[in-house]
PDB file of C-alpha atoms and ligand atoms in Angstrom:
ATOM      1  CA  UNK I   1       0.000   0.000   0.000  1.00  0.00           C
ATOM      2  CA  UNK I   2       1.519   3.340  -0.930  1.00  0.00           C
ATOM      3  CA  UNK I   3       2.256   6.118   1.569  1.00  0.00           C
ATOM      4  CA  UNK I   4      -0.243   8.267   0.466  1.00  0.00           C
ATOM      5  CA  UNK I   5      -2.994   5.504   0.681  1.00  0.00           C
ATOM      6  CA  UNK I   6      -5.508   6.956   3.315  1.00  0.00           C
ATOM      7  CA  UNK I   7      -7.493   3.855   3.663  1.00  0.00           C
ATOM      8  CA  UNK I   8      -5.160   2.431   6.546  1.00  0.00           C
ATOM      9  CA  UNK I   9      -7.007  -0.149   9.203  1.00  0.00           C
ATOM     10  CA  UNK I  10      -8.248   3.337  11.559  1.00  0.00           C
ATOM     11  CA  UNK I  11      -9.865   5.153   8.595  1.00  0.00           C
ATOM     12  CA  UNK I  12     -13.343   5.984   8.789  1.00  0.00           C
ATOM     13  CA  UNK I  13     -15.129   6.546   5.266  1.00  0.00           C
ATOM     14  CA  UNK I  14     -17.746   9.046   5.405  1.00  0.00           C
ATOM     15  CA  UNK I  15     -20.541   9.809   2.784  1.00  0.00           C
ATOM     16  CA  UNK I  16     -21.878  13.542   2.499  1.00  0.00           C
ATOM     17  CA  UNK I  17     -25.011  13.429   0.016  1.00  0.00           C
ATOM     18  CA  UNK I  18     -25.874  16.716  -1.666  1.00  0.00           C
ATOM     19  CA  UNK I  19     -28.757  18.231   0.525  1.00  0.00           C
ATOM     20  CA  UNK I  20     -31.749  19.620  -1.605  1.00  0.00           C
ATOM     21  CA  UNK I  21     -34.216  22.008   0.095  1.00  0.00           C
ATOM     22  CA  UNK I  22     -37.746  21.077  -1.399  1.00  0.00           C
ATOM     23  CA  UNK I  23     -39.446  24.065   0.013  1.00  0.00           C
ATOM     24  CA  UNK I  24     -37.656  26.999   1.519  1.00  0.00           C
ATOM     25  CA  UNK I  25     -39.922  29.969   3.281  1.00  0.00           C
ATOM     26  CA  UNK I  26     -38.222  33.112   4.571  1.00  0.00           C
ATOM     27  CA  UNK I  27     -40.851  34.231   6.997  1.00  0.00           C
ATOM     28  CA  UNK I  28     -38.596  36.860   8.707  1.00  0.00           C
ATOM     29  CA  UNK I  29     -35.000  38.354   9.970  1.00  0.00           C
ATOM     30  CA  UNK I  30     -33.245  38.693  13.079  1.00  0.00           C
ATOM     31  CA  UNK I  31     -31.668  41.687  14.220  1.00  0.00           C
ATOM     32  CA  UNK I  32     -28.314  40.264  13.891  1.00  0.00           C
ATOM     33  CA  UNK I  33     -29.289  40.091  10.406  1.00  0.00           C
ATOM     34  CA  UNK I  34     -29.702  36.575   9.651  1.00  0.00           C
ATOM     35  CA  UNK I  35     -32.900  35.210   8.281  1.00  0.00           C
ATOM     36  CA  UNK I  36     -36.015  32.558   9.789  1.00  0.00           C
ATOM     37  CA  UNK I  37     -36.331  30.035   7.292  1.00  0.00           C
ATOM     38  CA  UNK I  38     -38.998  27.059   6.675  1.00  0.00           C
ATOM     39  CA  UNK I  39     -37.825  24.720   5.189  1.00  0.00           C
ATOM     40  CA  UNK I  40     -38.412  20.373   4.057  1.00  0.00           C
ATOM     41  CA  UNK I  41     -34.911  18.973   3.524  1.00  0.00           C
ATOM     42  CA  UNK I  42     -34.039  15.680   1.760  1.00  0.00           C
ATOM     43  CA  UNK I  43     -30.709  14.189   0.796  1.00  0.00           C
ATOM     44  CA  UNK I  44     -29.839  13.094  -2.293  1.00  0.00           C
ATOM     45  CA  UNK I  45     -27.874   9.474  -3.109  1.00  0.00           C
ATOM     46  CA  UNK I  46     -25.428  11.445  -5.274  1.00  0.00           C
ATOM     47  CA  UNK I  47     -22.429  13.457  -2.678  1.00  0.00           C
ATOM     48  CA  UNK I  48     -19.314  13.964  -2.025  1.00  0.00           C
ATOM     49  CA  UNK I  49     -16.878  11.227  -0.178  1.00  0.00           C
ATOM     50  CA  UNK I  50     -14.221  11.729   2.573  1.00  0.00           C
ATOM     51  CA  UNK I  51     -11.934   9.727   4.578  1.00  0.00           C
ATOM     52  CA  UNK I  52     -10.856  10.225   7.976  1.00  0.00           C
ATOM     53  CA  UNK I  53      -7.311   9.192   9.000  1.00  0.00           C
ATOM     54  CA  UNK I  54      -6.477   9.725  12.896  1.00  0.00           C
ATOM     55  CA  UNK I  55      -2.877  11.239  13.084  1.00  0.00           C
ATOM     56  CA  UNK I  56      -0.953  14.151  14.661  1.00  0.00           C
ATOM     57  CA  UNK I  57      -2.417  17.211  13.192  1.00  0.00           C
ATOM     58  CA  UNK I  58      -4.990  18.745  10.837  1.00  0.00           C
ATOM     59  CA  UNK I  59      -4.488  17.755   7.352  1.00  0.00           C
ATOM     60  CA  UNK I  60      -6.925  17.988   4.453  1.00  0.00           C
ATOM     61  CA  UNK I  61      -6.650  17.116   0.812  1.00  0.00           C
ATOM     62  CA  UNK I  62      -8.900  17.823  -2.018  1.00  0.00           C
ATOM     63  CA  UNK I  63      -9.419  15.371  -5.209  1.00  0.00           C
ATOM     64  CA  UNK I  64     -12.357  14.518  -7.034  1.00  0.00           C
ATOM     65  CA  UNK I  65     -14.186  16.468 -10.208  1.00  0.00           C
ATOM     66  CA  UNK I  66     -15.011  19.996  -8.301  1.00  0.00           C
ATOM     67  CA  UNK I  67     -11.982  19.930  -6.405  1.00  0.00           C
ATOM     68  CA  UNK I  68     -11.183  23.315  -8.063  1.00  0.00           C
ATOM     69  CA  UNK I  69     -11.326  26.272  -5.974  1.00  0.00           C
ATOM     70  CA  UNK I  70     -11.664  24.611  -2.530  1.00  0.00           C
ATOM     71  CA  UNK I  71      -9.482  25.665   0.191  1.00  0.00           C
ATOM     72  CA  UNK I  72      -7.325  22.728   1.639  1.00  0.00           C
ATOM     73  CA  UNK I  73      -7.186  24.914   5.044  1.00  0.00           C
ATOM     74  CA  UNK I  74      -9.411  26.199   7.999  1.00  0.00           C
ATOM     75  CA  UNK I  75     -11.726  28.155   5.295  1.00  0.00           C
ATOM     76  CA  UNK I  76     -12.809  24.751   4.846  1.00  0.00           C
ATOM     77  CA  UNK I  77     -15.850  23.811   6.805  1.00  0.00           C
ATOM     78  CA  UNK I  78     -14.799  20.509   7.356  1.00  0.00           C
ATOM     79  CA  UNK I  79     -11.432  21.366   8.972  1.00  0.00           C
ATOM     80  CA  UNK I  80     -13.674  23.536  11.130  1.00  0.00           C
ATOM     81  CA  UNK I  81     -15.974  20.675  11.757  1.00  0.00           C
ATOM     82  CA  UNK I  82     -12.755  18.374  12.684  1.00  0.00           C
ATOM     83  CA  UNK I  83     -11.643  21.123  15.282  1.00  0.00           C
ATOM     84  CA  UNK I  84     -15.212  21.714  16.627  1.00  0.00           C
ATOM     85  CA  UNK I  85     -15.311  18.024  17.361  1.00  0.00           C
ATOM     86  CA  UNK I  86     -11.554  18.209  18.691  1.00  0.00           C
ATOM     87  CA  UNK I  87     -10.323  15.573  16.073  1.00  0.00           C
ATOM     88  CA  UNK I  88      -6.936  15.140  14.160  1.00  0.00           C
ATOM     89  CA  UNK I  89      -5.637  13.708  11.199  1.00  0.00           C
ATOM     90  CA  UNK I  90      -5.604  13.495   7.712  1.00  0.00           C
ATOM     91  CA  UNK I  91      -9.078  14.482   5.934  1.00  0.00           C
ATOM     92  CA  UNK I  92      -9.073  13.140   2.187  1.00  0.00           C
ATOM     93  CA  UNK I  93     -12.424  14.933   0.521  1.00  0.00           C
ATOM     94  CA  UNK I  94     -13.559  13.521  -2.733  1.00  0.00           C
ATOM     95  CA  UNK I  95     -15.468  16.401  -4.522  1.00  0.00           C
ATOM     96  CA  UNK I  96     -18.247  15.493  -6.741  1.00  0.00           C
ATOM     97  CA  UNK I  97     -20.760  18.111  -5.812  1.00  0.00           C
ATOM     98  CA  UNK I  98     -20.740  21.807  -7.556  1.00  0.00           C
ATOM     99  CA  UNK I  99     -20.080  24.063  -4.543  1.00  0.00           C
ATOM    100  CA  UNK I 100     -21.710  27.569  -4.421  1.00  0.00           C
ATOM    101  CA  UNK I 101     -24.544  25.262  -5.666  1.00  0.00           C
ATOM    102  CA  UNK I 102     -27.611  25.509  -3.045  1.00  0.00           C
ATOM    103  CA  UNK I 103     -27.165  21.434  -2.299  1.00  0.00           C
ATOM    104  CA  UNK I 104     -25.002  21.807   0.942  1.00  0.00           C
ATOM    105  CA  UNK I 105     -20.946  22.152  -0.275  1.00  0.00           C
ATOM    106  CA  UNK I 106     -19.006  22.344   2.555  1.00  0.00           C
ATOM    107  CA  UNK I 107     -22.010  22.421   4.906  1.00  0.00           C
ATOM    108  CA  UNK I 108     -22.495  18.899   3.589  1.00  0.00           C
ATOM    109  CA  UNK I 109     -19.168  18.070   4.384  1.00  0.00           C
ATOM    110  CA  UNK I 110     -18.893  19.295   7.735  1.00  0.00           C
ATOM    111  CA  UNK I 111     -22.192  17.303   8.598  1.00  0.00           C
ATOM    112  CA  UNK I 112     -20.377  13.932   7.250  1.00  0.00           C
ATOM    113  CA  UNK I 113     -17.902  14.640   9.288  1.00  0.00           C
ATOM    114  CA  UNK I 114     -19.661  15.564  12.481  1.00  0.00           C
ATOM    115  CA  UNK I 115     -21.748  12.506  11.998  1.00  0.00           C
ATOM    116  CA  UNK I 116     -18.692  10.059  11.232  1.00  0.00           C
ATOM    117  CA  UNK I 117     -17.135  11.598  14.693  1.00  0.00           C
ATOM    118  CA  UNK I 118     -20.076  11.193  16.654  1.00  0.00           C
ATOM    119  CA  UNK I 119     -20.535  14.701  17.490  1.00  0.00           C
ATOM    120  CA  UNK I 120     -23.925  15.503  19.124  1.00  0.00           C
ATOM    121  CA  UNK I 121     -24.319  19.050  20.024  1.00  0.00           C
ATOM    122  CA  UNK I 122     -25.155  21.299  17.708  1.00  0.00           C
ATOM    123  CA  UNK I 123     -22.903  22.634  15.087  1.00  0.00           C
ATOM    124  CA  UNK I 124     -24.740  25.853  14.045  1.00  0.00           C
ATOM    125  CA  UNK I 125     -22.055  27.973  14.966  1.00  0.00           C
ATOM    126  CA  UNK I 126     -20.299  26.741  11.469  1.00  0.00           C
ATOM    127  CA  UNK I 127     -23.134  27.841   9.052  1.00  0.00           C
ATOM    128  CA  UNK I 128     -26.872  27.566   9.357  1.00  0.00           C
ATOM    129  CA  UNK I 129     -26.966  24.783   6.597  1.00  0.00           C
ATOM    130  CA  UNK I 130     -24.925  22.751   8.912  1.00  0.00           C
ATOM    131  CA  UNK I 131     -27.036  21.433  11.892  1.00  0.00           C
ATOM    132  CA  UNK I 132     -29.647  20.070   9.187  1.00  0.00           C
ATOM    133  CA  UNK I 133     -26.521  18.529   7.237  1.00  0.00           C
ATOM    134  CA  UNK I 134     -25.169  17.121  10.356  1.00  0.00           C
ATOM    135  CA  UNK I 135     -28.762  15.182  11.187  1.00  0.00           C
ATOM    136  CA  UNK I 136     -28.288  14.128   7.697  1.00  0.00           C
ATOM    137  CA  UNK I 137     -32.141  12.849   6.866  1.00  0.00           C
ATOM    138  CA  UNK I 138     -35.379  14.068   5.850  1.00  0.00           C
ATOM    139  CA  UNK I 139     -36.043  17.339   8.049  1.00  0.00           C
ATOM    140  CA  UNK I 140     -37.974  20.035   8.790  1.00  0.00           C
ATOM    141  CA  UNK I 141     -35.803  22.961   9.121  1.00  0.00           C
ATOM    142  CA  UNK I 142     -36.460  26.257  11.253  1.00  0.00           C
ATOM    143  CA  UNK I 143     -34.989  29.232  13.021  1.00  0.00           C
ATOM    144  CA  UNK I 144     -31.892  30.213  11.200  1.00  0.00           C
ATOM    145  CA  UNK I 145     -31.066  26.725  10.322  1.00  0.00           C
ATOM    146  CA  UNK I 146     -30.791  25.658  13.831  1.00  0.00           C
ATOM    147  CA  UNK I 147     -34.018  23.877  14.221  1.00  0.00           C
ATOM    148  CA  UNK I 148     -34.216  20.476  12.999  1.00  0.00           C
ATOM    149  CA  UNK I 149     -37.001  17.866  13.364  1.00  0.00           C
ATOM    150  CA  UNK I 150     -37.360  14.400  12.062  1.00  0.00           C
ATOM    151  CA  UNK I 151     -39.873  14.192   9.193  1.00  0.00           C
ATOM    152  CA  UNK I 152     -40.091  10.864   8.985  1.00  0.00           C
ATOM    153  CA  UNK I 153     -42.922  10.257   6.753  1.00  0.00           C
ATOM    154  CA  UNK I 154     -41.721  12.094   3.021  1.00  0.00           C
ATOM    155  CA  UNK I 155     -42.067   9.568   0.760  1.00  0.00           C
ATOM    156  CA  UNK I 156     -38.326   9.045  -1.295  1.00  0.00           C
ATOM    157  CA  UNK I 157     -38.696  10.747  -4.630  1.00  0.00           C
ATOM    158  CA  UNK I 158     -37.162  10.213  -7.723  1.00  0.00           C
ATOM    159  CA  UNK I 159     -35.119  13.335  -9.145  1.00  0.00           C
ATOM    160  CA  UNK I 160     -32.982  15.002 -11.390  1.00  0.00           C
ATOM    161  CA  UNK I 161     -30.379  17.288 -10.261  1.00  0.00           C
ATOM    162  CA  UNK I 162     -28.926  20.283 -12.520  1.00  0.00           C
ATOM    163  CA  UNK I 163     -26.214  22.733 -11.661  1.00  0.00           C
ATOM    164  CA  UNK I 164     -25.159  25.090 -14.628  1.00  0.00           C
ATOM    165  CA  UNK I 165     -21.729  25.435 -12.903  1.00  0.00           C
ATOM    166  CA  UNK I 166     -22.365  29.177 -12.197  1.00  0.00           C
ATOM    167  CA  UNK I 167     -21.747  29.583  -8.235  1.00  0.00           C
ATOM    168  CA  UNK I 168     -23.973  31.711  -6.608  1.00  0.00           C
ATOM    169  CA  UNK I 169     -22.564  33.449  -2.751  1.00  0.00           C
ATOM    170  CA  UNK I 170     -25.587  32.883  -0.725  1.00  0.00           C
ATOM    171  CA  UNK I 171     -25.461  36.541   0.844  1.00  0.00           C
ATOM    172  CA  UNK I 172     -26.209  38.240  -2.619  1.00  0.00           C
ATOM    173  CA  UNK I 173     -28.935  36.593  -2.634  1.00  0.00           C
ATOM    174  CA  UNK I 174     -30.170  37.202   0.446  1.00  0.00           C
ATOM    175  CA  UNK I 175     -29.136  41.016   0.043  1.00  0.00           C
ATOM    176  CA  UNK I 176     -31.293  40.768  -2.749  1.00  0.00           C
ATOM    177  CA  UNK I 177     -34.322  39.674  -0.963  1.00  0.00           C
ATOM    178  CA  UNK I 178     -37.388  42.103  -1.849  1.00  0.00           C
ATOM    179  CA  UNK I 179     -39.934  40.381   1.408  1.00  0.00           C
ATOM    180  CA  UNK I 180     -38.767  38.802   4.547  1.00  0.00           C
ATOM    181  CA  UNK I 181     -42.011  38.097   6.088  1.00  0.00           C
ATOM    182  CA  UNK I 182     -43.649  35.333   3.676  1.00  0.00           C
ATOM    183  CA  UNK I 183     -45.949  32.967   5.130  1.00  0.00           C
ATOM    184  CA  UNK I 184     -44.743  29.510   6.773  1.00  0.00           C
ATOM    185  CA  UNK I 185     -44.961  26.109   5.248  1.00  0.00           C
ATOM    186  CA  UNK I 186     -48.991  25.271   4.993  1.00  0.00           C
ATOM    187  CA  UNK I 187     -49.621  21.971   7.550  1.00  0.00           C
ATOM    188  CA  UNK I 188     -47.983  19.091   5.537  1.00  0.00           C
ATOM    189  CA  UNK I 189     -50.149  15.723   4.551  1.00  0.00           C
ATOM    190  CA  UNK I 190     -50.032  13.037   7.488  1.00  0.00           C
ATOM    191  CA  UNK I 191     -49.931  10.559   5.218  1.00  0.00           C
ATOM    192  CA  UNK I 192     -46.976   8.996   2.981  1.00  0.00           C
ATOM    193  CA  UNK I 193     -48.884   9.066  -0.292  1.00  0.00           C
ATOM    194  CA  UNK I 194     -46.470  10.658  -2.926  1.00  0.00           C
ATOM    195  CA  UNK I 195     -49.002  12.296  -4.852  1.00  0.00           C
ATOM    196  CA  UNK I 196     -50.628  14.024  -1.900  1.00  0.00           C
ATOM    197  CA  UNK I 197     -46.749  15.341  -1.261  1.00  0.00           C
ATOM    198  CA  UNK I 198     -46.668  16.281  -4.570  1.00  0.00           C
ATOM    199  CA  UNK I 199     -49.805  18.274  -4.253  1.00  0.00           C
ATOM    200  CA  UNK I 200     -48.407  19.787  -0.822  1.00  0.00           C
ATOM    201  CA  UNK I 201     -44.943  20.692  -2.433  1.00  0.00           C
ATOM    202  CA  UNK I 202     -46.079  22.635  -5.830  1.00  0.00           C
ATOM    203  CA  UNK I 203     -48.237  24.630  -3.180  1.00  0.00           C
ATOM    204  CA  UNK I 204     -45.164  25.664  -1.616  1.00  0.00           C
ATOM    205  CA  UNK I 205     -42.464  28.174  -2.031  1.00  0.00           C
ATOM    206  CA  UNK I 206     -38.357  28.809  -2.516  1.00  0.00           C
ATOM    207  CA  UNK I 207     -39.060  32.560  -1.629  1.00  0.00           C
ATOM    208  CA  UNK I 208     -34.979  32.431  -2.496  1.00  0.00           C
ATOM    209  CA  UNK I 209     -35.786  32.384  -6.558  1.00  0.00           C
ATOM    210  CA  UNK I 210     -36.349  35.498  -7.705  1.00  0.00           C
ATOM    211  CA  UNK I 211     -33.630  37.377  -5.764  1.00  0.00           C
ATOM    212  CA  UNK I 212     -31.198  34.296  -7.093  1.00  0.00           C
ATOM    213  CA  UNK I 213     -32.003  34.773 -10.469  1.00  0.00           C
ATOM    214  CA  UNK I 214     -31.507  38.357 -10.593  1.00  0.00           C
ATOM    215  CA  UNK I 215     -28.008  37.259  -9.380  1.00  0.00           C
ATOM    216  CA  UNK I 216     -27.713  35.038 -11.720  1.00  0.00           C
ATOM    217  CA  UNK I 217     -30.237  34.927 -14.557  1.00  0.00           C
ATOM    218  CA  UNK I 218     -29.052  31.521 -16.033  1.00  0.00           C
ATOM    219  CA  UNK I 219     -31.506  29.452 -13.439  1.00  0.00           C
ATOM    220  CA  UNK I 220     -34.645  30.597 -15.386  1.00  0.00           C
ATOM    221  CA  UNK I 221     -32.761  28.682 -17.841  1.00  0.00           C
ATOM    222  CA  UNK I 222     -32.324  25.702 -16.052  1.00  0.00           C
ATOM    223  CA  UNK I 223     -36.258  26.005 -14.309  1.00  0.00           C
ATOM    224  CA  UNK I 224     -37.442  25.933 -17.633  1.00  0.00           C
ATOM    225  CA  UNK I 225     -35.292  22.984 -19.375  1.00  0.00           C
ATOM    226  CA  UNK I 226     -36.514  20.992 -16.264  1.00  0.00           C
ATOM    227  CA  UNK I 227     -40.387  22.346 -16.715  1.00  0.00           C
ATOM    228  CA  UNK I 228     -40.189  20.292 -20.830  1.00  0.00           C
ATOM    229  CA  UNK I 229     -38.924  17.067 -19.445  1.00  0.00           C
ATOM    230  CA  UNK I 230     -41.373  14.085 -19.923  1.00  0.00           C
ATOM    231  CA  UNK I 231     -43.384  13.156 -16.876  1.00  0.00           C
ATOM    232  CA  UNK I 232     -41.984  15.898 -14.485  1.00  0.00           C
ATOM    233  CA  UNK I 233     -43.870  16.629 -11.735  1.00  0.00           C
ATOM    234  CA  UNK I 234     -42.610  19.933 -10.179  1.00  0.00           C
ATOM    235  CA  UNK I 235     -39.687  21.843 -10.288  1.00  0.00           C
ATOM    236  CA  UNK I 236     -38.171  23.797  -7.877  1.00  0.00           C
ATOM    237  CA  UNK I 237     -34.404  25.623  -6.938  1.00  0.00           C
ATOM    238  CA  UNK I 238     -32.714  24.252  -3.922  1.00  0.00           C
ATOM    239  CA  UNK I 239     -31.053  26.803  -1.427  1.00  0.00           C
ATOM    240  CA  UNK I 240     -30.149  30.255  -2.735  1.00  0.00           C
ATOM    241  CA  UNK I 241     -28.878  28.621  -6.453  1.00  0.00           C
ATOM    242  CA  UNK I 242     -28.289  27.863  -8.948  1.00  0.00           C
ATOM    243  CA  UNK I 243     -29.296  24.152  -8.706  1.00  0.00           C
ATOM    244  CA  UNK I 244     -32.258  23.803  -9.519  1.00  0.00           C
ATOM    245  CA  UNK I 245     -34.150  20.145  -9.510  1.00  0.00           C
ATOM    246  CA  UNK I 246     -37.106  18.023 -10.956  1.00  0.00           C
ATOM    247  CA  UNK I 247     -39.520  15.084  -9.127  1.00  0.00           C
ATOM    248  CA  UNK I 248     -40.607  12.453 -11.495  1.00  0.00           C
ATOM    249  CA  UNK I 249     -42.896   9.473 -11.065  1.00  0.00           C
ATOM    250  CA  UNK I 250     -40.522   6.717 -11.928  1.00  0.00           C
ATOM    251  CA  UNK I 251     -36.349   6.099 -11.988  1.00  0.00           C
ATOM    252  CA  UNK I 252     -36.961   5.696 -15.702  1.00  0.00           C
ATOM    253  CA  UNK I 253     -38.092   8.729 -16.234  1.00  0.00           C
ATOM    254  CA  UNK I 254     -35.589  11.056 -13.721  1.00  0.00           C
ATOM    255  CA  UNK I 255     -32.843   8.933 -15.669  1.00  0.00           C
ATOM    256  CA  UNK I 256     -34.228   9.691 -19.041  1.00  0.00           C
ATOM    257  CA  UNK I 257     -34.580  13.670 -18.209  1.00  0.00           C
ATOM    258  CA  UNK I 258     -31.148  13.528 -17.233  1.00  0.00           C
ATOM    259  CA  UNK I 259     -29.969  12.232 -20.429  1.00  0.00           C
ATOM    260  CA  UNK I 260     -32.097  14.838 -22.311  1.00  0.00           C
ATOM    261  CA  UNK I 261     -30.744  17.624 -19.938  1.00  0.00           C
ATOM    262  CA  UNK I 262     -27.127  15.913 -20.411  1.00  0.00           C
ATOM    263  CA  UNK I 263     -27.632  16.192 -24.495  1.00  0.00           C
ATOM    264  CA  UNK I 264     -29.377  19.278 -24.598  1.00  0.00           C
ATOM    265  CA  UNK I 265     -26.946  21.137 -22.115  1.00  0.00           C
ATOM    266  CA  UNK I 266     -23.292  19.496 -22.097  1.00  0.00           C
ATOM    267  CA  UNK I 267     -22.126  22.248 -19.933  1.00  0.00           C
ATOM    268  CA  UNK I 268     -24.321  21.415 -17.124  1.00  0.00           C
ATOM    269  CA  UNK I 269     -24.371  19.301 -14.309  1.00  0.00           C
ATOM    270  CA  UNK I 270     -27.272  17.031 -14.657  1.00  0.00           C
ATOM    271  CA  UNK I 271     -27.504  13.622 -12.345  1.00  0.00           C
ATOM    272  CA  UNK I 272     -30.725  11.322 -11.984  1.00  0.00           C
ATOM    273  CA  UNK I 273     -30.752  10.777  -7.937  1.00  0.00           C
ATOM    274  CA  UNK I 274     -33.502   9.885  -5.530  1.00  0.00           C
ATOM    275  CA  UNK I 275     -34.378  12.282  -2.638  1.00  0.00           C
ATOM    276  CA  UNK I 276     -35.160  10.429   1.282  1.00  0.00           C
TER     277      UNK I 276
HETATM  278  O1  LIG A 301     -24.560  30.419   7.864  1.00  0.00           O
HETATM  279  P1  LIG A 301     -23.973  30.459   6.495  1.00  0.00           P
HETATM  280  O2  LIG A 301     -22.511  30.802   6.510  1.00  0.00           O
HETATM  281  O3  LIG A 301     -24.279  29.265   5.675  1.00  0.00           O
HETATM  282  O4  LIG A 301     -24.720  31.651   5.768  1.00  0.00           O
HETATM  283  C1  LIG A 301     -24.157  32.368   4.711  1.00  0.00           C
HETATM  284  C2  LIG A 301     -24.836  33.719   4.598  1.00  0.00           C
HETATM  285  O5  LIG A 301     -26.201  33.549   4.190  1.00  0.00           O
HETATM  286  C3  LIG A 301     -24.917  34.509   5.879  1.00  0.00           C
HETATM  287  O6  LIG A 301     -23.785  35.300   6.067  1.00  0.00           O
HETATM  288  C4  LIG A 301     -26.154  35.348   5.662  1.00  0.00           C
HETATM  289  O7  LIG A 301     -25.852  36.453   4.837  1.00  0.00           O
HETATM  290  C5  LIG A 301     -27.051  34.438   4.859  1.00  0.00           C
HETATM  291  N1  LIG A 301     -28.019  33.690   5.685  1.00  0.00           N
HETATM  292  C6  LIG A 301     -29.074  34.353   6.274  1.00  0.00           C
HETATM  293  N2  LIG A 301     -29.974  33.659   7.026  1.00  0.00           N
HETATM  294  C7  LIG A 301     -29.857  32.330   7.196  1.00  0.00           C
HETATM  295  C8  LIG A 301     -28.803  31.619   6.602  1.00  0.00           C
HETATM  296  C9  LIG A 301     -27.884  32.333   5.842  1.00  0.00           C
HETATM  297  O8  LIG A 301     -29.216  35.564   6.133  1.00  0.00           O
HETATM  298  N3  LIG A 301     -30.766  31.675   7.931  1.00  0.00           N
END
């Protein structure tokens, strides 16, 4: 085994699935600024890997297809997560997830890693997408980010992913933001029938969309080369941009959207996936 393998007996693999906010409701603002969300959160089977490798110090490395442009120090959330948790070693991060993307990045990350360490208080103070990343499962999210709850009976859903590798800094966005004070999340269905979920979600809201696409107007793009796929039942942003994504009926059909999306727009990201 070479030197540089980091898959020695002690190394703990960790899994950090993109995280895709099916409704997201600003309903107000804090007077340190930050913003009360509302939000359903699933995770995706498509993310980003890391291994964990106990040693002396702090190490990360950065591989993988959207390795570009990620910091390999403490800027990166996971180093922070690592320290938070008081763990060393070497972190080896496997990018496949387009960061500045609305699915997570490095608030994905830092949740993997949290979870793979055991950590159990909260880890808000590293980003408000964190604590929700760091439960890593269907949620309800609230307060700034903070507040996470189980929702335990969202159907999984089959989807298609698509990033047009334009990263958007959630604070524009936010900056951007014409009302804070939108309405809640209506009561969701008790149920687990997918098509009363469906009928729930298109009723909701990503009150993040306009004030993203004025950032950056390539996602009305992407909302509407999701709206002519075959079969699709809603379509929706995730986060403050630019991915956007697309529920389908069937894993036949997500995959074949993603094929058309793959033809139609090589210079996207587009991935079939399915949401829990
Ligand atoms: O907490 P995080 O670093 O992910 O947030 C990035 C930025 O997004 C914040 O600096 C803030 O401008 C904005 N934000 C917000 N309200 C939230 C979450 C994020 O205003 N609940």
């Amino acid at each position: 085994m070479p030197a540089t393998d980091p898959r020695l007996p002690d190394t703990i693999r960790c899994f950090a699935p993109a995280k895709i906010n099916l409704t997201l409701h600003v309903t107000g603002q804090r007077a340190d600024g930050y913003h009360l969300l509302d939000s359903l959160v699933m995770f995706a089977d498509v993310g980003d890997q890391l291994h964990l490798t106990p040693g002396p110090r702090l190490a990360l490395q950065v591989t993988g297809p959207f390795a570009a442009g990620v910091p390999t120090d403490e800027r990166n959330l996971v180093w922070q997560a690592a320290e938070l948790a008081g763990w060393r070693g070497r972190i080896d991060l496997e990018k496949h997830l387009p960061h500045g993307g609305g699915i997570g990045g490095g608030s994905a990350d830092a949740g993997a890693v949290l979870r793979a360490l055991n950590w159990s208080q909260s880890a808000v103070s590293l980003g408000a997408d964190v604590p929700v990343c760091h439960y890593g499962q269907a949620a309800w999210m609230s307060g700034i980010g903070d507040q996470v709850t189980p929702a335990a009976n969202v159907p999984a859903f089959h989807a298609v992913l698509v990033n047009p590798r334009r990263p958007v800094g959630t604070p524009a966005v936010f900056e951007r933001l014409a009302r804070k004070d939108n309405a809640p999340m209506q009561p969701a269905p008790q149920g687990s029938e997918a098509t009363d979920w469906i009928a729930w979600l298109r009723a909701q809201r990503n009150d993040l969309g306009a004030a993203a696409q004025a950032v950056a107007p390539v996602i009305a793009e992407v909302l509407k080369a999701l709206d002519q796929t075959e079969a699709v039942l809603l379509t929706r942003m995730s986060g403050s941009g630019a991915t956007c994504f697309g529920l389908y009926p069937t894993e036949a059909a997500a995959q074949a959207a993603a094929r058309v999306l793959s033809d139609t727009h090589p210079d996207w990201w587009s991935v079939a996936t399915v949401l829990r």
